[in-house]
Every structure is written in structure tokens, then in C-alpha cells.
Short mmCIF file of C-alpha atoms and ligand atoms in Angstrom, two decimals:
data_model
loop_
_atom_site.label_atom_id
_atom_site.label_comp_id
_atom_site.label_asym_id
_atom_site.label_seq_id
_atom_site.Cartn_x
_atom_site.Cartn_y
_atom_site.Cartn_z
CA MET A 1 0.18 0.12 0.49
CA SER A 2 1.11 3.37 -0.48
CA GLY A 3 1.59 5.94 1.81
CA LYS A 4 -0.59 7.86 -0.21
CA HIS A 5 -3.65 5.71 -0.32
CA GLY A 6 -2.63 4.60 3.56
CA SER A 7 -3.26 8.27 4.69
CA GLY A 8 -6.26 8.69 2.51
CA ILE A 9 -8.02 5.57 4.49
CA LEU A 10 -6.68 7.10 7.44
CA THR A 11 -8.35 10.08 7.10
CA VAL A 12 -12.33 8.13 5.78
CA LEU A 13 -10.75 6.46 9.45
CA ILE A 14 -10.64 9.41 11.26
CA LEU A 15 -14.06 11.37 9.78
CA LEU A 16 -16.15 8.01 10.07
CA ALA A 17 -14.71 8.47 13.82
CA LEU A 18 -15.85 11.77 14.25
CA GLN A 19 -19.14 10.91 12.72
CA LEU A 20 -19.91 8.21 15.40
CA GLN A 21 -18.94 10.78 18.11
CA VAL A 22 -21.46 13.33 16.93
CA LEU A 23 -23.95 10.27 16.80
CA LEU A 24 -23.30 8.83 20.08
CA VAL A 25 -23.15 12.90 21.59
CA GLY A 26 -26.20 13.52 19.84
CA GLY A 27 -28.22 9.91 21.10
CA ASP A 28 -27.55 11.36 25.10
CA TYR A 29 -30.66 13.52 24.46
CA ILE A 30 -32.39 13.31 21.81
CA PRO A 31 -35.23 11.28 21.63
CA PRO A 32 -34.90 10.94 25.91
CA ALA A 33 -36.15 7.19 27.58
CA LYS A 34 -38.91 9.05 28.75
CA PRO A 35 -41.11 12.35 27.83
CA GLY A 36 -39.89 15.04 30.10
CA GLY A 37 -42.26 17.35 31.68
CA PHE A 38 -43.68 17.44 35.26
CA LEU A 39 -47.77 16.85 35.12
CA TYR A 40 -49.66 18.66 37.57
CA LYS A 41 -51.40 16.74 40.38
CA ASN A 42 -50.66 13.67 37.98
CA ARG A 43 -53.80 14.36 36.05
CA HIS A 44 -54.00 12.43 33.07
CA PHE A 45 -52.39 13.88 30.16
CA ASP A 46 -53.61 12.16 27.05
CA TYR A 47 -56.47 12.17 24.48
CA ASP A 48 -59.46 12.19 26.93
CA THR A 49 -58.17 16.16 28.80
CA ILE A 50 -57.64 19.19 26.69
CA ARG A 51 -53.38 19.51 27.41
CA ILE A 52 -51.66 22.67 28.36
CA GLU A 53 -48.51 22.23 27.90
CA ALA A 54 -46.06 25.57 29.48
CA PHE A 55 -42.62 25.83 29.13
CA TYR A 56 -41.24 28.09 32.15
CA ASP A 57 -38.38 29.34 33.70
CA PRO A 58 -38.69 29.15 37.77
CA LEU A 59 -36.41 32.49 37.83
CA CYS A 60 -38.61 34.51 35.71
CA PRO A 61 -40.91 36.81 36.42
CA ASP A 62 -43.60 36.54 33.77
CA SER A 63 -43.75 33.23 34.16
CA ALA A 64 -44.26 33.04 37.78
CA ASP A 65 -46.93 35.86 36.92
CA SER A 66 -48.27 33.83 34.59
CA TRP A 67 -48.65 30.95 37.16
CA PRO A 68 -52.09 31.84 39.72
CA PRO A 69 -54.76 32.22 36.99
CA LEU A 70 -53.48 29.52 35.24
CA ILE A 71 -53.59 27.21 38.73
CA GLN A 72 -57.43 28.86 39.05
CA ALA A 73 -58.20 28.01 35.61
CA LEU A 74 -56.73 24.09 36.12
CA ASP A 75 -58.82 24.37 39.85
CA HIS A 76 -62.15 25.53 37.17
CA TYR A 77 -61.74 22.74 35.16
CA ALA A 78 -60.23 19.92 37.18
CA ALA A 79 -59.64 16.73 35.40
CA ARG A 80 -60.77 18.30 32.43
CA VAL A 81 -57.97 19.55 31.65
CA SER A 82 -54.46 18.69 32.54
CA LEU A 83 -50.77 20.71 32.57
CA LEU A 84 -47.52 19.87 32.08
CA VAL A 85 -44.62 21.74 32.47
CA HIS A 86 -41.25 22.13 30.91
CA LEU A 87 -38.91 24.17 32.07
CA LEU A 88 -36.84 26.33 29.65
CA PRO A 89 -34.00 27.85 32.09
CA LEU A 90 -33.06 31.54 29.64
CA PRO A 91 -29.28 31.90 29.05
CA TYR A 92 -29.96 35.68 30.54
CA HIS A 93 -31.00 34.29 33.93
CA ASP A 94 -27.98 33.41 35.57
CA ASN A 95 -28.99 31.23 38.38
CA SER A 96 -31.98 29.42 36.17
CA PHE A 97 -30.23 26.27 35.22
CA VAL A 98 -29.39 26.07 38.95
CA ALA A 99 -33.19 26.29 39.75
CA SER A 100 -34.34 24.52 37.19
CA ARG A 101 -31.51 21.45 38.22
CA ALA A 102 -32.94 21.61 41.31
CA LEU A 103 -36.91 21.30 40.33
CA HIS A 104 -35.45 18.23 38.28
CA ILE A 105 -33.51 17.07 41.47
CA VAL A 106 -36.64 17.38 43.79
CA ASN A 107 -39.01 15.78 41.24
CA GLY A 108 -36.46 12.52 41.16
CA LEU A 109 -36.80 12.44 45.20
CA ASN A 110 -40.77 13.42 45.81
CA ARG A 111 -42.60 13.69 42.98
CA SER A 112 -45.11 15.54 44.96
CA ALA A 113 -42.73 17.78 45.84
CA THR A 114 -41.94 19.29 42.95
CA PHE A 115 -44.89 21.40 42.40
CA PRO A 116 -44.70 23.61 46.09
CA VAL A 117 -40.71 23.71 44.78
CA LEU A 118 -41.75 25.60 41.52
CA GLN A 119 -44.15 28.05 43.30
CA SER A 120 -42.00 29.00 45.95
CA PHE A 121 -39.28 29.79 43.31
CA PHE A 122 -41.52 31.73 41.51
CA LYS A 123 -42.70 33.24 44.71
CA TYR A 124 -39.29 34.47 45.77
CA GLN A 125 -37.66 34.48 42.81
CA GLU A 126 -35.93 38.37 43.33
CA LYS A 127 -33.31 37.07 45.70
CA PHE A 128 -31.77 34.58 43.26
CA TYR A 129 -32.10 36.89 39.78
CA GLY A 130 -28.63 37.79 38.40
CA ALA A 131 -27.75 41.46 40.40
CA PRO A 132 -28.40 40.38 43.77
CA THR A 133 -26.19 37.27 43.32
CA ARG A 134 -23.72 38.79 41.62
CA ASN A 135 -21.16 38.35 43.76
CA LEU A 136 -21.51 35.00 44.69
CA SER A 137 -19.58 31.58 43.40
CA ARG A 138 -21.35 29.28 41.77
CA ALA A 139 -20.97 26.94 44.59
CA THR A 140 -22.38 29.81 46.96
CA ILE A 141 -25.18 29.80 44.11
CA VAL A 142 -25.80 26.08 44.60
CA ASP A 143 -25.50 26.15 48.23
CA GLU A 144 -28.39 28.51 48.87
CA ILE A 145 -30.27 26.75 46.29
CA VAL A 146 -29.86 23.69 47.94
CA LYS A 147 -31.05 25.12 51.45
CA PHE A 148 -33.94 26.91 49.94
CA VAL A 149 -35.30 24.09 48.02
CA ALA A 150 -34.90 21.81 51.48
CA SER A 151 -36.63 24.45 53.37
CA VAL A 152 -39.67 23.99 51.20
CA VAL A 153 -39.62 20.41 51.09
CA GLY A 154 -38.13 18.99 54.33
CA ASN A 155 -34.92 19.82 55.81
CA SER A 156 -34.33 15.82 55.90
CA TYR A 157 -33.60 16.63 52.36
CA GLN A 158 -31.04 18.91 52.52
CA THR A 159 -28.33 15.77 51.65
CA SER A 160 -29.82 14.16 48.80
CA ILE A 161 -30.53 17.59 47.19
CA LYS A 162 -26.76 18.52 47.51
CA ASN A 163 -26.24 14.91 46.46
CA GLY A 164 -28.26 15.23 43.70
CA PHE A 165 -26.13 18.38 42.38
CA ASN A 166 -23.32 15.92 41.95
CA ASP A 167 -25.25 13.23 39.88
CA THR A 168 -24.39 13.72 36.37
CA ASN A 169 -27.96 12.74 35.36
CA THR A 170 -30.06 15.46 36.81
CA ASP A 171 -27.41 17.75 34.86
CA LEU A 172 -29.15 15.76 31.66
CA LEU A 173 -32.15 16.04 32.49
CA THR A 174 -32.39 19.46 32.79
CA ARG A 175 -30.34 19.97 29.41
CA VAL A 176 -32.96 17.85 27.99
CA SER A 177 -36.07 19.95 28.63
CA PHE A 178 -33.98 23.05 27.43
CA LYS A 179 -33.14 21.02 24.35
CA TYR A 180 -37.07 19.85 24.27
CA ALA A 181 -38.48 23.77 24.30
CA THR A 182 -36.28 24.68 21.77
CA SER A 183 -36.83 22.06 19.38
CA ARG A 184 -40.93 23.08 20.09
CA GLY A 185 -39.44 26.49 18.62
CA VAL A 186 -39.98 27.92 22.09
CA SER A 187 -37.27 30.74 23.17
CA GLY A 188 -38.62 32.68 25.71
CA THR A 189 -41.20 32.17 28.54
CA PRO A 190 -44.09 31.82 29.79
CA PHE A 191 -45.10 30.06 26.48
CA PHE A 192 -48.11 28.02 26.40
CA TYR A 193 -49.59 25.03 23.71
CA VAL A 194 -53.13 23.65 24.55
CA ASN A 195 -53.89 20.35 22.83
CA GLY A 196 -50.15 21.06 21.16
CA PHE A 197 -50.84 23.98 19.47
CA VAL A 198 -49.04 27.41 20.14
CA LEU A 199 -51.71 30.03 21.50
CA PRO A 200 -51.67 33.28 20.02
CA ASP A 201 -49.85 35.24 21.95
CA ALA A 202 -48.42 32.15 23.93
CA GLY A 203 -45.69 34.62 25.39
CA ASN A 204 -48.45 36.76 27.39
CA ALA A 205 -49.39 36.12 30.47
CA LEU A 206 -53.03 34.84 29.96
CA ASN A 207 -55.02 36.16 33.30
CA TYR A 208 -58.08 33.77 34.37
CA SER A 209 -60.97 35.27 31.74
CA ASP A 210 -58.31 34.44 28.92
CA TRP A 211 -57.89 31.03 29.96
CA ARG A 212 -61.20 30.70 30.08
CA ASN A 213 -62.02 31.68 26.62
CA VAL A 214 -59.72 29.09 25.59
CA ILE A 215 -60.48 26.05 27.38
CA ASP A 216 -64.42 27.00 27.30
CA PRO A 217 -64.77 26.77 23.47
CA LEU A 218 -62.90 23.78 23.70
CA ILE A 219 -64.79 21.71 26.61
CA GLY A 220 -68.16 22.61 24.49
CA ALA A 221 -66.77 20.73 21.36
CA LYS A 222 -65.34 18.10 23.30
CA LYS A 223 -68.93 17.43 24.59
CA SER A 224 -70.33 17.28 21.33
CA ILE A 225 -68.02 15.03 19.36
C1 NAG B 301 -43.71 14.19 49.51
O1 NAG B 301 -43.88 15.72 49.36
C2 NAG B 301 -45.31 15.98 49.30
C3 NAG B 301 -45.60 17.47 48.86
O2 NAG B 301 -44.67 18.31 49.67
C4 NAG B 301 -45.17 15.77 51.11
O3 NAG B 301 -46.48 15.70 51.61
C5 NAG B 301 -44.45 14.69 51.51
O4 NAG B 301 -45.30 14.09 52.62
C6 NAG B 301 -43.83 13.75 50.75
N1 NAG B 301 -43.56 12.54 51.08
C7 NAG B 301 -42.38 12.35 51.79
C8 NAG B 301 -41.85 10.57 52.25
O5 NAG B 301 -41.62 12.93 51.74
C1 NAG B 302 -20.27 43.35 44.68
O1 NAG B 302 -19.18 43.76 45.37
C2 NAG B 302 -18.76 45.25 44.87
C3 NAG B 302 -17.35 45.30 45.03
O2 NAG B 302 -16.84 44.93 46.28
C4 NAG B 302 -19.87 45.87 45.51
O3 NAG B 302 -19.28 47.12 45.37
C5 NAG B 302 -20.92 45.90 45.24
O4 NAG B 302 -22.08 46.36 46.29
C6 NAG B 302 -21.40 44.31 45.58
N1 NAG B 302 -22.65 44.23 45.29
C7 NAG B 302 -23.61 42.57 46.14
C8 NAG B 302 -24.88 42.76 44.83
O5 NAG B 302 -22.54 42.27 46.91
C1 NAG B 303 -19.19 16.75 45.29
O1 NAG B 303 -17.62 17.09 43.92
C2 NAG B 303 -17.03 17.60 44.30
C3 NAG B 303 -15.86 17.48 43.60
O2 NAG B 303 -16.23 16.61 42.26
C4 NAG B 303 -17.00 17.32 45.54
O3 NAG B 303 -15.73 18.23 46.05
C5 NAG B 303 -18.04 17.60 46.72
O4 NAG B 303 -17.78 17.02 48.23
C6 NAG B 303 -19.30 16.50 46.54
N1 NAG B 303 -20.42 16.72 47.17
C7 NAG B 303 -20.93 15.60 47.75
C8 NAG B 303 -21.81 16.26 48.20
O5 NAG B 303 -21.12 15.10 47.01
C1 NAG B 304 -57.31 39.53 30.68
O1 NAG B 304 -56.31 40.11 30.36
C2 NAG B 304 -57.31 40.41 28.75
C3 NAG B 304 -56.36 41.10 27.71
O2 NAG B 304 -55.35 39.37 27.64
C4 NAG B 304 -58.03 41.92 29.25
O3 NAG B 304 -58.82 42.29 28.08
C5 NAG B 304 -58.91 41.45 30.49
O4 NAG B 304 -59.53 43.25 30.75
C6 NAG B 304 -58.28 41.10 31.43
N1 NAG B 304 -59.58 40.69 32.63
C7 NAG B 304 -59.24 40.52 33.87
C8 NAG B 304 -60.04 40.22 34.74
O5 NAG B 304 -57.57 41.35 34.40
#
């Protein structure tokens, strides 16, 4: 074999190896083994319900504002409407990835605690905004978020939550939810889909009567089918 051919084959092998690597890295994320998202009150997210998908950033003020009217609507419709929450940690909210990862950690420890923690982030999110945490190290921010979350779910969880931040799988879950959001074309929060369709003005905080206006006709239409 001449040197020229040898190096040609080598180049092809290197290219194949690189391509394989890209495929394997991609395979870590898409599609995930289980569809992601947090299911509100474990309601059935299926074809018998009106399905709302909400994309939220736990440290986003507009997400926080949109939460109470959505919950009011969900309480009103009870089992006829289901909610699946996906997290989209926005890059310009400095601590959002840590907060989102904390939610995935809690969801793995005690699924019923996920929404209480999300609600607490919405309520007290100011202290994790960029400006007040500007001088804190990443490690300090993780510690503060661990303490904050433990204060919501119970201090007996503190060590498990802390350990969760050393578990690469919780990092992966948080990345998967981010990638899922972008794959649905979502780049801001809050953002809503209803029965798989994007709502007009889905980036606006909808109030309770807006939700009623969206869902009432669907409930009526479903009855008549
Ligand atoms: C899980 O979380 C829920 C809601 O915060 C709480 O009521 C329940 O006691 C927790 N379960 C355990 C085993 O800690
Ligand atoms: C951060 O550090 C700078 C310089 O020491 C100080 O001026 C500023 O007030 C600090 N900011 C916060 C939010 O602690
Ligand atoms: C997490 O990992 C870091 C370094 O890899 C280590 O210093 C730290 O003690 C670990 N924390 C826990 C809670 O296991
Ligand atoms: C809800 O928002 C709509 C605009 O989206 C507005 O017209 C309406 O007055 C608001 N209703 C309440 C009760 O605030």
C-alpha cells in the first residue's frame, strides 16, 4: 500500500470516527427514554383531556405572574384539563439552570414536591436574580438554592438535594428539557401550547378570563363530539 493511499484511508477512518462520536453524543439527548415534563397533580395527560403544555423558567418574573391564573383555571376545570410543565432555563437569567436542575432533583426524590418548589421559586425568585447574586461563586449559589429548596420540601432532604447536584443525570435531565423547548420553537417564557397548538400571544401572561376564553369552547366542542 502506498503512503498516499494509507493516509487517504486514515482520513476516512478519522472522519467516520468523528461522525460516530457526533451520533453518540446526540443520542444522549434525543429522543429521551421517557418524555420529559412535570405533570400537575398527576392528572392524565392524554386524549381525553384538554392538554396544556407550559414552558417556564423558575426565575422568570413573567412566568411567576402567569402561574396563579393558570392554577385557578386548572382548579376550575379539574380533571378535564391537564398540565405538563417543561423548564426552559433562559441564558440571561444567571441562576436559572441551577434552579431548574434543583427542580429535576426534587422531582426525582419526591414527585409531589415538584410543584410546591416551583411555586416557591416563583414567589421568592428575586433573591436569585443576577444583580443580588453578582458577587457569589457558583458553589455558593448552589448551596443557597439547596438550602432554599430544602426549606420547602423538608430539611431531611438537604443532603439528598446536595448530592443531586453531583449526579450527572440531573444535569442531563435539565439539558433535555432545555433542548425539548428549543425543538418546539420556544425561546421565551412563559409559553403555552394547548392540545399541541401554540396559543396566539403565547408569550403573554394570560389572566383567568383569557384561559376561560381559550378552554370553554374546547370543552363545549368535546362534549358534542
Ligand atoms: C413528598 O412531598 C409532599 C408534598 O410536599 C409531602 O406532602 C410528602 O410528605 C412528601 N413525601 C415524603 C416521603 O417525604
Ligand atoms: C459586589 O461587590 C462590589 C465590589 O466589592 C460591591 O460594590 C457591590 O455592592 C457588591 N454587590 C452585591 C450585590 O453584593
Ligand atoms: C461533589 O463533588 C465535588 C467535586 O467533584 C466534591 O468536592 C463534593 O464534596 C461533592 N459533594 C457531595 C455532596 O458529594
Ligand atoms: C385579561 O386580559 C385581557 C387581555 O388579554 C383584558 O382584556 C381583560 O380585561 C383582562 N381581564 C381581567 C379580569 O383582568
